[in-house]
Amino acid sequence: DGTAGSTPATSTAPATTTSKAVPTAVFGLTDAVALSGGTLHTCAVKANATVACWGANESGQLGDGTFIDRLTPTAVPGLTNVVAISAGKQHTCALRSNGTAFCWGANNLGQLGNGNFAAVSTPLPVQVVNLTGAVAIDAGTDHACALKGDGTAVCWGQNLFAQLGDGTSGPNTDKASPVPVLALSGAISINAGNRHSCAVKADGRAACWGENLDGQLGDATGIKKLVATNVPGLTGAAAISAGGAHTCALKTDGSAACWGRNTDGQVGDGSLSATRTAATPVLGGAVYWK
């Protein structure tokens, strides 16, 4: 499948851990074609379809075979033909051009999808089992989801809050290998958040599943959903992003709508309301929101 070994990149750059208040170039990275920021690490797909990561590495989420933090981009060895990357909390997943996926990092909740749970993290890529035909991938906080070419989706990892959408939730329902998202068809994109996940469908509707205490699924029930459930009143969706406890959708007309926790203005409607349990227009369109 074209996999070939490589040596982790090294750098003599004056790298630091100093916070920056303005955009700062990532040292030595000039040919990136995709980028994903996790909780404390970042990864990029390069023009040659390989991956480099940097940042915290206590769980092996950089994929370089070590648990050493990296201040500059470091190659993920043995991983080629990558077309998409997604960094979660302490794990990272990559989609390859042949529709398979590889993940690395923490696996105590089945985040890597390789068929087992492990107390010891995996600092090198392992293949997600029983996954073929994937066209998109997204890593949430402690779970991940993949969109398949037939418009269905699968998820794996933590499921305490029903974020996998397989009809179950609670203790002892985490999945170490992909399970189908029930009641979902016609999906064209997918996004995994903290305790919930969402997908956009070809008809412009969106469906979400998982935790709903803050209205992050877009309905007024406050009840978590075990399977994919359409967001009421939302049409014309083109893309979606599931956050910690809120969700936002970009619409085909260039406007945006958000819902869920709004204590810090996450919904972008000009208020600091505790929650918005229905899709709410973002003031000024899809340009600014926290």
mmCIF file of C-alpha atoms in Angstrom:
data_model
loop_
_atom_site.group_PDB
_atom_site.id
_atom_site.type_symbol
_atom_site.label_atom_id
_atom_site.label_comp_id
_atom_site.label_asym_id
_atom_site.label_seq_id
_atom_site.Cartn_x
_atom_site.Cartn_y
_atom_site.Cartn_z
ATOM 1 C CA ASP A 1 0.000 0.000 0.000
ATOM 2 C CA GLY A 2 2.976 2.284 -0.491
ATOM 3 C CA THR A 3 4.009 2.606 3.162
ATOM 4 C CA ALA A 4 7.688 3.333 3.615
ATOM 5 C CA GLY A 5 9.809 4.099 6.638
ATOM 6 C CA SER A 6 11.310 7.477 7.339
ATOM 7 C CA THR A 7 13.427 9.150 9.968
ATOM 8 C CA PRO A 8 11.924 11.735 12.357
ATOM 9 C CA ALA A 9 12.868 15.250 11.330
ATOM 10 C CA THR A 10 15.414 17.184 13.342
ATOM 11 C CA SER A 11 15.916 20.908 13.591
ATOM 12 C CA THR A 12 18.483 23.394 14.832
ATOM 13 C CA ALA A 13 15.869 26.159 15.016
ATOM 14 C CA PRO A 14 15.762 28.387 18.084
ATOM 15 C CA ALA A 15 12.468 26.809 19.123
ATOM 16 C CA THR A 16 10.709 28.010 22.255
ATOM 17 C CA THR A 17 7.606 27.421 24.361
ATOM 18 C CA THR A 18 6.902 31.136 24.642
ATOM 19 C CA SER A 19 3.316 32.146 23.947
ATOM 20 C CA LYS A 20 2.852 34.261 20.821
ATOM 21 C CA ALA A 21 0.272 37.027 20.450
ATOM 22 C CA VAL A 22 0.652 37.293 16.685
ATOM 23 C CA PRO A 23 0.808 34.679 13.908
ATOM 24 C CA THR A 24 4.205 33.016 13.921
ATOM 25 C CA ALA A 25 5.614 30.819 11.160
ATOM 26 C CA VAL A 26 6.032 27.148 11.968
ATOM 27 C CA PHE A 27 9.740 26.481 11.567
ATOM 28 C CA GLY A 28 10.694 24.493 8.494
ATOM 29 C CA LEU A 29 7.145 23.875 7.304
ATOM 30 C CA THR A 30 6.725 25.283 3.816
ATOM 31 C CA ASP A 31 4.758 22.670 1.888
ATOM 32 C CA ALA A 32 1.761 21.898 4.116
ATOM 33 C CA VAL A 33 -1.542 21.161 2.388
ATOM 34 C CA ALA A 34 -3.674 20.402 5.477
ATOM 35 C CA LEU A 35 -3.454 21.202 9.174
ATOM 36 C CA SER A 36 -5.167 20.111 12.383
ATOM 37 C CA GLY A 37 -4.714 21.418 15.921
ATOM 38 C CA GLY A 38 -5.454 19.148 18.880
ATOM 39 C CA THR A 39 -5.590 20.038 22.555
ATOM 40 C CA LEU A 40 -1.833 20.490 22.996
ATOM 41 C CA HIS A 41 -0.392 19.372 19.664
ATOM 42 C CA THR A 42 -0.658 20.083 15.949
ATOM 43 C CA CYS A 43 -0.153 17.978 12.821
ATOM 44 C CA ALA A 44 0.192 18.801 9.144
ATOM 45 C CA VAL A 45 -0.071 16.867 5.892
ATOM 46 C CA LYS A 46 2.752 17.806 3.561
ATOM 47 C CA ALA A 47 2.711 18.061 -0.216
ATOM 48 C CA ASN A 48 4.385 14.656 -0.502
ATOM 49 C CA ALA A 49 1.484 13.098 1.462
ATOM 50 C CA THR A 50 3.509 12.488 4.627
ATOM 51 C CA VAL A 51 2.737 13.882 8.076
ATOM 52 C CA ALA A 52 4.665 16.011 10.568
ATOM 53 C CA CYS A 53 3.526 16.838 14.124
ATOM 54 C CA TRP A 54 4.705 19.033 16.982
ATOM 55 C CA GLY A 55 3.750 19.946 20.556
ATOM 56 C CA ALA A 56 2.937 17.826 23.589
ATOM 57 C CA ASN A 57 3.676 14.131 23.262
ATOM 58 C CA GLU A 58 3.041 12.552 26.662
ATOM 59 C CA SER A 59 0.686 10.009 25.088
ATOM 60 C CA GLY A 60 2.582 9.535 21.834
ATOM 61 C CA GLN A 61 0.130 11.761 19.948
ATOM 62 C CA LEU A 62 2.929 13.043 17.684
ATOM 63 C CA GLY A 63 3.409 9.556 16.236
ATOM 64 C CA ASP A 64 7.204 9.696 16.051
ATOM 65 C CA GLY A 65 7.781 6.599 18.205
ATOM 66 C CA THR A 66 8.668 8.564 21.334
ATOM 67 C CA PHE A 67 6.969 10.348 24.218
ATOM 68 C CA ILE A 68 9.170 13.440 23.850
ATOM 69 C CA ASP A 69 7.566 16.845 23.287
ATOM 70 C CA ARG A 70 8.649 18.441 20.014
ATOM 71 C CA LEU A 71 9.082 22.171 19.460
ATOM 72 C CA THR A 72 9.277 21.851 15.666
ATOM 73 C CA PRO A 73 7.545 19.628 13.086
ATOM 74 C CA THR A 74 8.665 16.018 13.405
ATOM 75 C CA ALA A 75 7.958 13.356 10.803
ATOM 76 C CA VAL A 76 5.556 10.524 11.533
ATOM 77 C CA PRO A 77 7.573 7.537 10.282
ATOM 78 C CA GLY A 78 6.108 4.874 8.032
ATOM 79 C CA LEU A 79 3.037 6.871 7.033
ATOM 80 C CA THR A 80 2.547 7.816 3.379
ATOM 81 C CA ASN A 81 -0.239 8.616 0.930
ATOM 82 C CA VAL A 82 -2.057 10.698 3.541
ATOM 83 C CA VAL A 83 -4.899 12.911 2.338
ATOM 84 C CA ALA A 84 -6.333 14.163 5.651
ATOM 85 C CA ILE A 85 -5.280 14.540 9.275
ATOM 86 C CA SER A 86 -7.143 15.183 12.522
ATOM 87 C CA ALA A 87 -5.683 15.784 15.974
ATOM 88 C CA GLY A 88 -7.762 15.030 19.066
ATOM 89 C CA LYS A 89 -6.985 15.452 22.745
ATOM 90 C CA GLN A 90 -4.189 12.881 23.085
ATOM 91 C CA HIS A 91 -4.559 10.946 19.846
ATOM 92 C CA THR A 92 -4.280 11.678 16.144
ATOM 93 C CA CYS A 93 -5.798 10.018 13.080
ATOM 94 C CA ALA A 94 -4.841 10.141 9.407
ATOM 95 C CA LEU A 95 -6.799 9.146 6.308
ATOM 96 C CA ARG A 96 -4.953 7.572 3.413
ATOM 97 C CA SER A 97 -5.783 7.788 -0.277
ATOM 98 C CA ASN A 98 -6.882 4.136 -0.370
ATOM 99 C CA GLY A 99 -9.695 4.767 2.132
ATOM 100 C CA THR A 100 -7.955 3.268 5.143
ATOM 101 C CA ALA A 101 -7.012 5.138 8.315
ATOM 102 C CA PHE A 102 -4.235 5.063 10.891
ATOM 103 C CA CYS A 103 -4.238 6.503 14.413
ATOM 104 C CA TRP A 104 -1.682 6.901 17.208
ATOM 105 C CA GLY A 105 -1.473 8.110 20.806
ATOM 106 C CA ALA A 106 -3.703 7.356 23.795
ATOM 107 C CA ASN A 107 -5.827 4.214 23.511
ATOM 108 C CA ASN A 108 -7.276 3.670 26.970
ATOM 109 C CA LEU A 109 -10.766 4.352 25.598
ATOM 110 C CA GLY A 110 -10.271 2.710 22.208
ATOM 111 C CA GLN A 111 -9.373 6.000 20.500
ATOM 112 C CA LEU A 112 -7.091 4.301 17.969
ATOM 113 C CA GLY A 113 -9.743 1.953 16.618
ATOM 114 C CA ASN A 114 -7.260 -0.908 16.273
ATOM 115 C CA GLY A 115 -9.452 -3.464 18.007
ATOM 116 C CA ASN A 116 -8.125 -3.243 21.540
ATOM 117 C CA PHE A 117 -7.935 -1.040 24.592
ATOM 118 C CA ALA A 118 -4.488 -0.352 25.980
ATOM 119 C CA ALA A 119 -3.319 1.292 29.180
ATOM 120 C CA VAL A 120 0.001 2.019 27.472
ATOM 121 C CA SER A 121 -0.199 4.588 24.674
ATOM 122 C CA THR A 122 0.913 3.769 21.131
ATOM 123 C CA PRO A 123 3.419 6.331 19.771
ATOM 124 C CA LEU A 124 3.433 4.974 16.205
ATOM 125 C CA PRO A 125 0.585 4.712 13.669
ATOM 126 C CA VAL A 126 -1.666 1.638 13.845
ATOM 127 C CA GLN A 127 -4.360 0.815 11.341
ATOM 128 C CA VAL A 128 -8.017 1.317 12.184
ATOM 129 C CA VAL A 129 -9.511 -2.148 11.800
ATOM 130 C CA ASN A 130 -12.429 -3.012 9.549
ATOM 131 C CA LEU A 131 -12.396 0.399 7.903
ATOM 132 C CA THR A 132 -12.364 0.716 4.130
ATOM 133 C CA GLY A 133 -13.832 3.235 1.747
ATOM 134 C CA ALA A 134 -13.352 6.168 4.110
ATOM 135 C CA VAL A 135 -13.385 9.636 2.530
ATOM 136 C CA ALA A 136 -13.067 11.824 5.636
ATOM 137 C CA ILE A 137 -11.932 11.452 9.237
ATOM 138 C CA ASP A 138 -12.225 13.530 12.378
ATOM 139 C CA ALA A 139 -10.811 13.003 15.855
ATOM 140 C CA GLY A 140 -12.829 14.277 18.807
ATOM 141 C CA THR A 141 -11.646 14.636 22.377
ATOM 142 C CA ASP A 142 -11.533 10.905 23.122
ATOM 143 C CA HIS A 143 -13.216 9.387 20.074
ATOM 144 C CA ALA A 144 -13.014 9.554 16.295
ATOM 145 C CA CYS A 145 -15.375 9.211 13.354
ATOM 146 C CA ALA A 146 -14.921 8.431 9.671
ATOM 147 C CA LEU A 147 -17.229 9.225 6.767
ATOM 148 C CA LYS A 148 -17.557 6.542 4.122
ATOM 149 C CA GLY A 149 -18.065 7.001 0.420
ATOM 150 C CA ASP A 150 -21.591 5.622 0.564
ATOM 151 C CA GLY A 151 -22.764 8.431 2.865
ATOM 152 C CA THR A 152 -22.667 6.390 6.062
ATOM 153 C CA ALA A 153 -20.301 6.884 8.992
ATOM 154 C CA VAL A 154 -18.537 4.895 11.673
ATOM 155 C CA CYS A 155 -17.073 5.987 15.023
ATOM 156 C CA TRP A 156 -14.858 4.478 17.717
ATOM 157 C CA GLY A 157 -13.450 5.326 21.147
ATOM 158 C CA GLN A 158 -15.201 6.746 24.193
ATOM 159 C CA ASN A 159 -18.981 6.340 24.237
ATOM 160 C CA LEU A 160 -19.927 7.397 27.752
ATOM 161 C CA PHE A 161 -22.074 10.172 26.308
ATOM 162 C CA ALA A 162 -23.338 8.351 23.172
ATOM 163 C CA GLN A 163 -20.872 10.230 20.961
ATOM 164 C CA LEU A 164 -20.429 7.134 18.759
ATOM 165 C CA GLY A 165 -24.080 7.073 17.699
ATOM 166 C CA ASP A 166 -24.352 3.281 17.767
ATOM 167 C CA GLY A 167 -27.464 3.176 19.956
ATOM 168 C CA THR A 168 -25.625 2.693 23.250
ATOM 169 C CA SER A 169 -24.082 4.915 25.911
ATOM 170 C CA GLY A 170 -22.746 4.849 29.430
ATOM 171 C CA PRO A 171 -19.990 2.943 31.231
ATOM 172 C CA ASN A 172 -18.540 -0.086 29.458
ATOM 173 C CA THR A 173 -19.870 0.964 26.039
ATOM 174 C CA ASP A 174 -16.596 2.353 24.629
ATOM 175 C CA LYS A 175 -15.659 0.756 21.300
ATOM 176 C CA ALA A 176 -12.126 -0.215 20.278
ATOM 177 C CA SER A 177 -13.101 -0.700 16.639
ATOM 178 C CA PRO A 178 -15.436 1.226 14.304
ATOM 179 C CA VAL A 179 -19.205 0.886 14.801
ATOM 180 C CA PRO A 180 -21.855 2.245 12.418
ATOM 181 C CA VAL A 181 -23.608 5.505 13.250
ATOM 182 C CA LEU A 182 -27.249 4.486 13.273
ATOM 183 C CA ALA A 183 -29.970 6.432 11.433
ATOM 184 C CA LEU A 184 -27.414 8.294 9.312
ATOM 185 C CA SER A 185 -27.393 8.228 5.531
ATOM 186 C CA GLY A 186 -26.527 10.667 2.783
ATOM 187 C CA ALA A 187 -23.772 12.265 4.857
ATOM 188 C CA ILE A 188 -21.207 14.417 3.047
ATOM 189 C CA SER A 189 -19.079 15.564 6.008
ATOM 190 C CA ILE A 190 -18.535 14.613 9.637
ATOM 191 C CA ASN A 191 -17.125 16.256 12.743
ATOM 192 C CA ALA A 192 -16.367 14.835 16.191
ATOM 193 C CA GLY A 193 -16.526 17.182 19.169
ATOM 194 C CA ASN A 194 -15.988 16.664 22.864
ATOM 195 C CA ARG A 195 -19.007 14.599 23.876
ATOM 196 C CA HIS A 196 -21.035 14.784 20.677
ATOM 197 C CA SER A 197 -20.621 14.345 16.944
ATOM 198 C CA CYS A 198 -22.373 15.810 13.903
ATOM 199 C CA ALA A 199 -22.671 15.279 10.160
ATOM 200 C CA VAL A 200 -23.932 17.332 7.228
ATOM 201 C CA LYS A 201 -26.200 15.544 4.780
ATOM 202 C CA ALA A 202 -26.476 15.962 1.032
ATOM 203 C CA ASP A 203 -29.928 17.526 1.384
ATOM 204 C CA GLY A 204 -28.534 20.406 3.452
ATOM 205 C CA ARG A 205 -29.733 19.130 6.782
ATOM 206 C CA ALA A 206 -27.450 18.237 9.683
ATOM 207 C CA ALA A 207 -27.658 15.411 12.183
ATOM 208 C CA CYS A 208 -26.003 15.170 15.594
ATOM 209 C CA TRP A 209 -25.739 12.601 18.364
ATOM 210 C CA GLY A 210 -24.310 12.346 21.885
ATOM 211 C CA GLU A 211 -24.416 14.654 24.913
ATOM 212 C CA ASN A 212 -27.086 17.357 24.884
ATOM 213 C CA LEU A 213 -27.060 18.959 28.329
ATOM 214 C CA ASP A 214 -26.149 22.340 26.824
ATOM 215 C CA GLY A 215 -28.305 22.042 23.731
ATOM 216 C CA GLN A 216 -25.326 21.128 21.553
ATOM 217 C CA LEU A 217 -27.513 18.833 19.454
ATOM 218 C CA GLY A 218 -29.747 21.736 18.486
ATOM 219 C CA ASP A 219 -32.995 20.696 20.115
ATOM 220 C CA ALA A 220 -34.740 21.796 23.297
ATOM 221 C CA THR A 221 -34.949 18.413 25.009
ATOM 222 C CA GLY A 222 -31.612 18.438 26.810
ATOM 223 C CA ILE A 223 -31.602 14.673 26.365
ATOM 224 C CA LYS A 224 -28.642 12.910 24.760
ATOM 225 C CA LYS A 225 -29.287 11.122 21.484
ATOM 226 C CA LEU A 226 -28.037 7.564 20.970
ATOM 227 C CA VAL A 227 -28.345 7.734 17.176
ATOM 228 C CA ALA A 228 -28.052 10.444 14.531
ATOM 229 C CA THR A 229 -30.880 12.957 14.946
ATOM 230 C CA ASN A 230 -31.646 15.840 12.600
ATOM 231 C CA VAL A 231 -31.040 19.368 13.918
ATOM 232 C CA PRO A 232 -34.508 20.970 13.885
ATOM 233 C CA GLY A 233 -34.977 24.015 11.671
ATOM 234 C CA LEU A 234 -31.544 23.868 10.055
ATOM 235 C CA THR A 235 -31.455 23.840 6.261
ATOM 236 C CA GLY A 236 -28.871 24.726 3.660
ATOM 237 C CA ALA A 237 -25.958 23.444 5.722
ATOM 238 C CA ALA A 238 -22.639 23.059 3.911
ATOM 239 C CA ALA A 239 -20.228 22.270 6.764
ATOM 240 C CA ILE A 240 -20.396 21.702 10.506
ATOM 241 C CA SER A 241 -18.082 21.862 13.494
ATOM 242 C CA ALA A 242 -18.772 20.310 16.907
ATOM 243 C CA GLY A 243 -16.999 22.044 19.793
ATOM 244 C CA GLY A 244 -16.776 21.393 23.503
ATOM 245 C CA ALA A 245 -20.456 22.005 24.264
ATOM 246 C CA HIS A 246 -21.652 23.960 21.234
ATOM 247 C CA THR A 247 -21.947 23.421 17.490
ATOM 248 C CA CYS A 248 -21.773 25.698 14.444
ATOM 249 C CA ALA A 249 -22.869 25.165 10.856
ATOM 250 C CA LEU A 250 -21.794 27.069 7.763
ATOM 251 C CA LYS A 251 -24.636 27.502 5.286
ATOM 252 C CA THR A 252 -24.526 27.558 1.504
ATOM 253 C CA ASP A 253 -25.483 31.261 1.448
ATOM 254 C CA GLY A 254 -22.368 32.180 3.438
ATOM 255 C CA SER A 255 -24.206 32.714 6.708
ATOM 256 C CA ALA A 256 -23.742 30.588 9.811
ATOM 257 C CA ALA A 257 -25.810 29.261 12.691
ATOM 258 C CA CYS A 258 -24.683 28.009 16.092
ATOM 259 C CA TRP A 259 -26.295 26.397 19.102
ATOM 260 C CA GLY A 260 -25.405 25.068 22.542
ATOM 261 C CA ARG A 261 -23.456 26.610 25.430
ATOM 262 C CA ASN A 262 -23.091 30.359 25.096
ATOM 263 C CA THR A 263 -21.602 31.515 28.389
ATOM 264 C CA ASP A 264 -18.591 32.945 26.537
ATOM 265 C CA GLY A 265 -20.431 34.078 23.440
ATOM 266 C CA GLN A 266 -19.716 30.877 21.510
ATOM 267 C CA VAL A 267 -22.991 31.092 19.577
ATOM 268 C CA GLY A 268 -22.154 34.527 18.175
ATOM 269 C CA ASP A 269 -25.628 36.025 18.475
ATOM 270 C CA GLY A 270 -24.480 39.079 20.442
ATOM 271 C CA SER A 271 -25.435 37.651 23.828
ATOM 272 C CA LEU A 272 -23.907 35.727 26.689
ATOM 273 C CA SER A 273 -26.953 33.564 27.235
ATOM 274 C CA ALA A 274 -26.312 30.324 29.091
ATOM 275 C CA THR A 275 -27.518 28.162 26.204
ATOM 276 C CA ARG A 276 -29.115 28.277 22.803
ATOM 277 C CA THR A 277 -31.063 25.075 22.252
ATOM 278 C CA ALA A 278 -31.919 25.788 18.612
ATOM 279 C CA ALA A 279 -29.886 26.817 15.572
ATOM 280 C CA THR A 280 -29.315 30.565 16.009
ATOM 281 C CA PRO A 281 -27.988 32.906 13.293
ATOM 282 C CA VAL A 282 -24.471 34.227 13.833
ATOM 283 C CA LEU A 283 -24.550 38.017 13.648
ATOM 284 C CA GLY A 284 -22.580 39.338 10.701
ATOM 285 C CA GLY A 285 -22.506 35.982 8.911
ATOM 286 C CA ALA A 286 -19.837 33.299 9.115
ATOM 287 C CA VAL A 287 -16.912 35.560 9.926
ATOM 288 C CA TYR A 288 -16.566 36.077 13.670
ATOM 289 C CA TRP A 289 -17.467 33.955 16.624
ATOM 290 C CA LYS A 290 -15.598 32.720 19.658
#
